[in-house]
């Protein structure tokens, strides 16, 4: 079995809907890292930006000869729509998700996983940077004292 490439992807839309920024980090089996950060000419919502970020990452992985992928996204909708679940389709985005499914099918093995936003910070920062925005600052909630 071919060792998998690891992909972290994220998309931003500012305002939502608005300009879309796409970000991804690809890690080859040997540990080599490749980053993608780009803005699109099209306007769309955050969910469209998430799907487009994944597709750009898949195209880049394909061009680099990747065959197996482990993909991580903080978009629960993206993971639900492209996973093996029985989620009802989001009709407005159905064609985009079909295009993503077709790209996923070109690889010998893929797995798609949801991760919390704080574990996807680099891809988020790349998507925001494509729009000329600074990375989001994580706000920690104050700890509650014991009583």
Coordinates of N, CA and C in Angstrom, one line a residue, residues 8-141:
X8 N -4.5 19.3 4.7 CA -5.4 20.1 5.5 C -5.9 21.2 4.6
X9 N -7.2 21.4 4.6 CA -7.7 22.5 3.7 C -8.8 23.3 4.4
X10 N -8.9 24.6 3.9 CA -9.8 25.5 4.4 C -10.2 26.6 3.4
X11 N -11.4 27.1 3.5 CA -11.8 28.2 2.7 C -12.4 29.3 3.5
X12 N -12.3 30.5 2.9 CA -12.9 31.7 3.6 C -13.7 32.5 2.6
X13 N -14.8 33.1 3.0 CA -15.5 34.0 2.2 C -15.7 35.3 3.0
X14 N -15.3 36.4 2.4 CA -15.4 37.7 3.1 C -16.0 38.8 2.2
X15 N -17.1 39.4 2.5 CA -18.1 38.9 3.5 C -18.7 37.6 3.1
X16 N -19.6 37.0 3.8 CA -20.1 35.7 3.5 C -21.6 35.9 3.0
X17 N -21.8 35.8 1.7 CA -21.0 35.4 0.6 C -20.2 36.7 0.2
X18 N -19.1 36.4 -0.5 CA -18.2 37.4 -1.0 C -16.9 36.8 -1.6
X19 N -15.8 37.5 -1.5 CA -14.6 37.1 -2.1 C -14.2 35.8 -1.4
X20 N -13.6 34.9 -2.2 CA -13.2 33.6 -1.6 C -11.7 33.4 -1.6
X21 N -11.2 33.0 -0.4 CA -9.8 32.6 -0.3 C -9.7 31.1 0.0
X22 N -8.7 30.5 -0.6 CA -8.5 29.1 -0.5 C -7.1 28.8 0.1
X23 N -7.1 27.9 1.1 CA -5.8 27.5 1.7 C -5.7 26.0 1.9
X24 N -4.5 25.5 1.7 CA -4.3 24.1 1.9 C -2.8 23.8 2.3
X25 N -2.6 22.8 3.1 CA -1.3 22.3 3.4 C -1.2 20.9 2.9
X26 N -0.3 20.5 2.1 CA -0.1 19.1 1.7 C 1.2 18.6 2.2
X27 N 1.2 17.5 2.9 CA 2.4 16.9 3.4 C 2.6 15.5 2.7
X28 N 3.7 15.4 2.0 CA 4.1 14.2 1.3 C 4.5 13.1 2.3
X29 N 4.5 11.9 1.9 CA 4.9 10.8 2.8 C 6.3 11.0 3.4
X30 N 7.2 11.7 2.7 CA 8.5 11.9 3.2 C 8.6 13.1 4.1
X31 N 7.5 13.8 4.4 CA 7.4 14.9 5.3 C 7.6 16.3 4.6
X32 N 7.8 16.3 3.3 CA 7.9 17.5 2.5 C 6.6 18.2 2.5
X33 N 6.6 19.5 2.8 CA 5.3 20.3 2.9 C 5.2 21.2 1.7
X34 N 4.0 21.3 1.3 CA 3.6 22.2 0.2 C 2.4 23.0 0.6
X35 N 2.4 24.3 0.5 CA 1.3 25.2 0.9 C 0.7 25.9 -0.3
X36 N -0.6 26.0 -0.3 CA -1.4 26.7 -1.3 C -2.2 27.8 -0.6
X37 N -2.2 29.0 -1.3 CA -2.9 30.2 -0.8 C -3.3 31.0 -2.0
X38 N -4.6 31.0 -2.3 CA -5.0 31.8 -3.5 C -6.4 32.3 -3.3
X39 N -6.7 33.4 -3.9 CA -8.0 34.0 -4.0 C -8.7 33.6 -5.3
X40 N -10.0 33.5 -5.3 CA -10.7 33.2 -6.6 C -11.2 34.5 -7.2
X41 N -11.5 34.4 -8.5 CA -12.1 35.6 -9.2 C -13.6 35.6 -8.9
X42 N -14.1 34.4 -8.5 CA -15.6 34.3 -8.3 C -15.9 34.7 -6.9
X43 N -17.2 35.0 -6.7 CA -17.7 35.2 -5.3 C -18.5 34.0 -4.9
X44 N -18.5 33.7 -3.6 CA -19.3 32.6 -3.1 C -19.4 32.6 -1.6
X45 N -20.0 31.6 -1.1 CA -20.2 31.5 0.4 C -19.0 30.7 1.0
X46 N -19.0 30.6 2.3 CA -17.9 29.9 3.0 C -17.9 28.4 2.6
X47 N -19.1 27.8 2.4 CA -19.2 26.4 2.1 C -18.6 26.1 0.7
X48 N -18.9 27.0 -0.2 CA -18.3 26.9 -1.6 C -16.8 27.1 -1.5
X49 N -16.3 28.0 -0.7 CA -14.9 28.2 -0.5 C -14.2 27.0 0.0
X50 N -14.8 26.3 1.0 CA -14.3 25.1 1.6 C -14.1 24.0 0.5
X51 N -15.2 23.8 -0.3 CA -15.1 22.8 -1.4 C -14.1 23.1 -2.4
X52 N -14.0 24.4 -2.8 CA -13.0 24.8 -3.8 C -11.6 24.6 -3.2
X53 N -11.4 24.9 -2.0 CA -10.0 24.7 -1.4 C -9.7 23.2 -1.4
X54 N -10.6 22.3 -1.1 CA -10.3 20.9 -1.2 C -10.0 20.5 -2.7
X55 N -10.7 21.0 -3.6 CA -10.5 20.7 -5.0 C -9.1 21.2 -5.5
X56 N -8.7 22.3 -5.1 CA -7.4 22.9 -5.5 C -6.3 22.0 -4.9
X57 N -6.5 21.6 -3.7 CA -5.6 20.7 -3.0 C -5.5 19.3 -3.7
X58 N -6.6 18.8 -4.1 CA -6.7 17.5 -4.8 C -5.9 17.6 -6.1
X59 N -6.2 18.7 -6.8 CA -5.5 18.9 -8.1 C -4.0 19.0 -7.9
X60 N -3.6 19.7 -6.9 CA -2.1 19.8 -6.6 C -1.5 18.4 -6.2
X61 N -2.2 17.7 -5.4 CA -1.8 16.4 -5.0 C -1.7 15.4 -6.2
X62 N -2.6 15.5 -7.0 CA -2.6 14.7 -8.3 C -1.4 15.0 -9.1
X63 N -1.1 16.3 -9.3 CA 0.0 16.8 -10.1 C 1.3 16.3 -9.5
X64 N 1.4 16.2 -8.2 CA 2.6 15.7 -7.5 C 2.7 14.2 -7.5
X65 N 1.7 13.5 -8.0 CA 1.8 12.0 -8.1 C 1.3 11.3 -6.9
X66 N 0.5 12.0 -6.0 CA -0.1 11.3 -4.9 C -1.1 10.3 -5.3
X67 N -1.2 9.2 -4.6 CA -2.1 8.1 -4.9 C -3.1 7.9 -3.8
X68 N -2.6 8.1 -2.5 CA -3.5 7.9 -1.4 C -3.5 9.2 -0.5
X69 N -4.6 9.5 0.0 CA -4.8 10.8 0.8 C -5.5 10.6 2.1
X70 N -5.1 11.3 3.1 CA -5.8 11.5 4.3 C -6.1 13.0 4.3
X71 N -7.4 13.4 4.3 CA -7.8 14.8 4.2 C -8.5 15.2 5.5
X72 N -8.1 16.4 5.9 CA -8.7 17.0 7.1 C -9.3 18.3 6.8
X73 N -10.5 18.6 7.3 CA -11.2 19.8 7.1 C -12.0 20.2 8.4
X74 N -12.1 21.5 8.6 CA -13.0 21.9 9.8 C -14.4 22.1 9.3
X75 N -14.7 21.8 8.1 CA -16.1 22.0 7.6 C -16.9 20.7 7.8
X76 N -17.8 20.7 8.7 CA -18.6 19.5 8.9 C -19.5 19.2 7.7
X77 N -19.9 20.3 7.1 CA -20.8 20.1 5.9 C -20.0 19.4 4.8
X78 N -18.8 19.9 4.5 CA -18.0 19.3 3.4 C -17.8 17.8 3.7
X79 N -17.4 17.5 4.9 CA -17.1 16.1 5.3 C -18.4 15.3 5.2
X80 N -19.5 15.8 5.6 CA -20.8 15.1 5.6 C -21.2 14.9 4.1
X81 N -21.1 15.9 3.3 CA -21.5 15.8 1.9 C -20.6 14.8 1.1
X82 N -19.3 14.8 1.4 CA -18.4 13.9 0.6 C -18.1 12.6 1.2
X83 N -18.6 12.4 2.5 CA -18.3 11.2 3.2 C -19.3 10.1 2.7
X84 N -19.2 9.0 3.4 CA -20.0 7.8 3.0 C -21.4 7.8 3.6
X85 N -21.7 8.9 4.4 CA -23.0 9.0 5.1 C -24.2 9.2 4.2
X86 N -25.3 9.2 4.7 CA -26.6 9.4 4.0 C -27.1 10.8 4.1
X87 N -26.2 11.8 4.1 CA -26.6 13.2 4.2 C -27.4 13.6 3.0
X88 N -28.6 14.3 3.2 CA -29.3 14.8 2.0 C -28.4 15.9 1.3
X89 N -28.5 15.9 0.0 CA -27.6 16.9 -0.7 C -28.0 18.3 -0.5
X90 N -27.0 19.2 -0.5 CA -27.3 20.6 -0.5 C -27.4 21.0 -2.0
X91 N -28.6 21.2 -2.5 CA -28.8 21.4 -3.9 C -28.0 22.5 -4.5
X92 N -27.9 23.6 -3.8 CA -27.2 24.7 -4.4 C -25.7 24.4 -4.6
X93 N -25.2 23.5 -3.9 CA -23.8 23.1 -4.0 C -23.6 21.7 -4.6
X94 N -24.6 21.1 -5.1 CA -24.5 19.7 -5.5 C -23.5 19.5 -6.7
X95 N -23.5 20.4 -7.6 CA -22.6 20.3 -8.8 C -21.1 20.4 -8.3
X96 N -20.9 21.3 -7.4 CA -19.5 21.5 -6.8 C -19.1 20.2 -6.1
X97 N -20.0 19.6 -5.3 CA -19.7 18.4 -4.6 C -19.5 17.2 -5.5
X98 N -20.2 17.2 -6.6 CA -20.0 16.1 -7.6 C -18.6 16.2 -8.2
X99 N -18.2 17.5 -8.5 CA -16.9 17.7 -9.1 C -15.8 17.2 -8.1
X100 N -16.0 17.5 -6.8 CA -15.1 17.1 -5.8 C -15.0 15.6 -5.7
X101 N -16.2 14.9 -5.7 CA -16.3 13.5 -5.7 C -15.5 12.8 -6.9
X102 N -15.7 13.4 -8.0 CA -15.0 12.9 -9.2 C -13.5 13.0 -9.0
X103 N -13.0 14.1 -8.5 CA -11.5 14.3 -8.2 C -11.1 13.2 -7.2
X104 N -11.9 13.1 -6.1 CA -11.5 12.1 -5.1 C -11.4 10.7 -5.7
X105 N -12.2 10.4 -6.6 CA -12.3 9.0 -7.3 C -11.0 8.7 -8.1
X106 N -10.2 9.8 -8.4 CA -9.0 9.5 -9.2 C -7.9 9.0 -8.4
X107 N -8.0 9.0 -7.1 CA -7.0 8.5 -6.2 C -7.3 7.0 -5.8
X108 N -6.3 6.2 -5.5 CA -6.5 4.8 -5.1 C -7.2 4.7 -3.7
X109 N -6.9 5.6 -2.9 CA -7.4 5.6 -1.5 C -7.6 7.0 -1.0
X110 N -8.7 7.3 -0.4 CA -8.9 8.6 0.3 C -9.7 8.4 1.6
X111 N -9.4 9.2 2.5 CA -10.2 9.3 3.7 C -10.4 10.8 4.1
X112 N -11.6 11.1 4.5 CA -11.9 12.5 4.8 C -12.4 12.6 6.2
X113 N -11.7 13.5 7.0 CA -12.0 13.6 8.4 C -12.3 15.0 8.8
X114 N -13.3 15.2 9.7 CA -13.5 16.5 10.3 C -12.5 16.7 11.5
X115 N -12.0 17.9 11.6 CA -11.2 18.3 12.7 C -11.7 19.6 13.3
X116 N -11.5 19.9 14.5 CA -11.9 21.2 15.1 C -11.1 22.3 14.4
X117 N -11.7 23.5 14.4 CA -11.1 24.7 13.7 C -9.7 25.0 14.3
X118 N -9.5 24.8 15.6 CA -8.1 25.2 16.1 C -7.0 24.2 15.7
X119 N -7.4 23.0 15.1 CA -6.4 22.1 14.6 C -6.2 22.3 13.1
X120 N -6.8 23.3 12.5 CA -6.7 23.6 11.1 C -6.2 25.0 10.9
X121 N -5.5 25.5 11.8 CA -5.1 26.9 11.8 C -4.2 27.3 10.7
X122 N -3.3 26.5 10.2 CA -2.4 26.9 9.1 C -3.2 27.0 7.8
X123 N -4.1 26.1 7.5 CA -4.9 26.2 6.3 C -5.8 27.4 6.4
X124 N -6.4 27.6 7.5 CA -7.2 28.8 7.7 C -6.4 30.1 7.5
X125 N -5.3 30.2 8.0 CA -4.4 31.4 7.8 C -4.1 31.6 6.4
X126 N -3.8 30.5 5.6 CA -3.5 30.6 4.2 C -4.7 31.1 3.4
X127 N -5.9 30.6 3.8 CA -7.1 31.0 3.1 C -7.3 32.5 3.3
X128 N -7.2 32.9 4.6 CA -7.3 34.4 4.9 C -6.3 35.2 4.3
X129 N -5.0 34.7 4.3 CA -3.9 35.5 3.7 C -4.2 35.8 2.2
X130 N -4.8 34.8 1.5 CA -5.2 35.0 0.1 C -6.1 36.2 -0.1
X131 N -6.8 36.6 0.9 CA -7.7 37.7 0.9 C -7.1 39.0 1.5
X132 N -5.9 38.9 1.9 CA -5.2 40.0 2.6 C -5.6 40.2 4.0
X133 N -6.1 39.1 4.6 CA -6.5 39.2 6.0 C -5.5 38.5 7.0
X134 N -5.4 39.0 8.2 CA -4.6 38.4 9.2 C -5.2 37.1 9.7
X135 N -4.4 36.2 10.2 CA -5.0 34.9 10.8 C -5.9 35.3 12.0
X136 N -6.9 34.4 12.1 CA -7.8 34.6 13.3 C -7.1 34.3 14.6
X137 N -7.4 35.1 15.6 CA -6.8 34.8 16.9 C -7.8 34.0 17.7
X138 N -7.3 32.9 18.2 CA -8.1 32.0 19.0 C -8.3 32.7 20.4
X139 N -9.5 32.8 20.8 CA -9.9 33.3 22.1 C -10.1 32.2 23.0
X140 N -9.4 32.2 24.1 CA -9.6 31.1 25.1 C -10.6 31.6 26.1
X141 N -11.5 30.7 26.4 CA -12.5 31.1 27.4 C -11.9 31.0 28.8

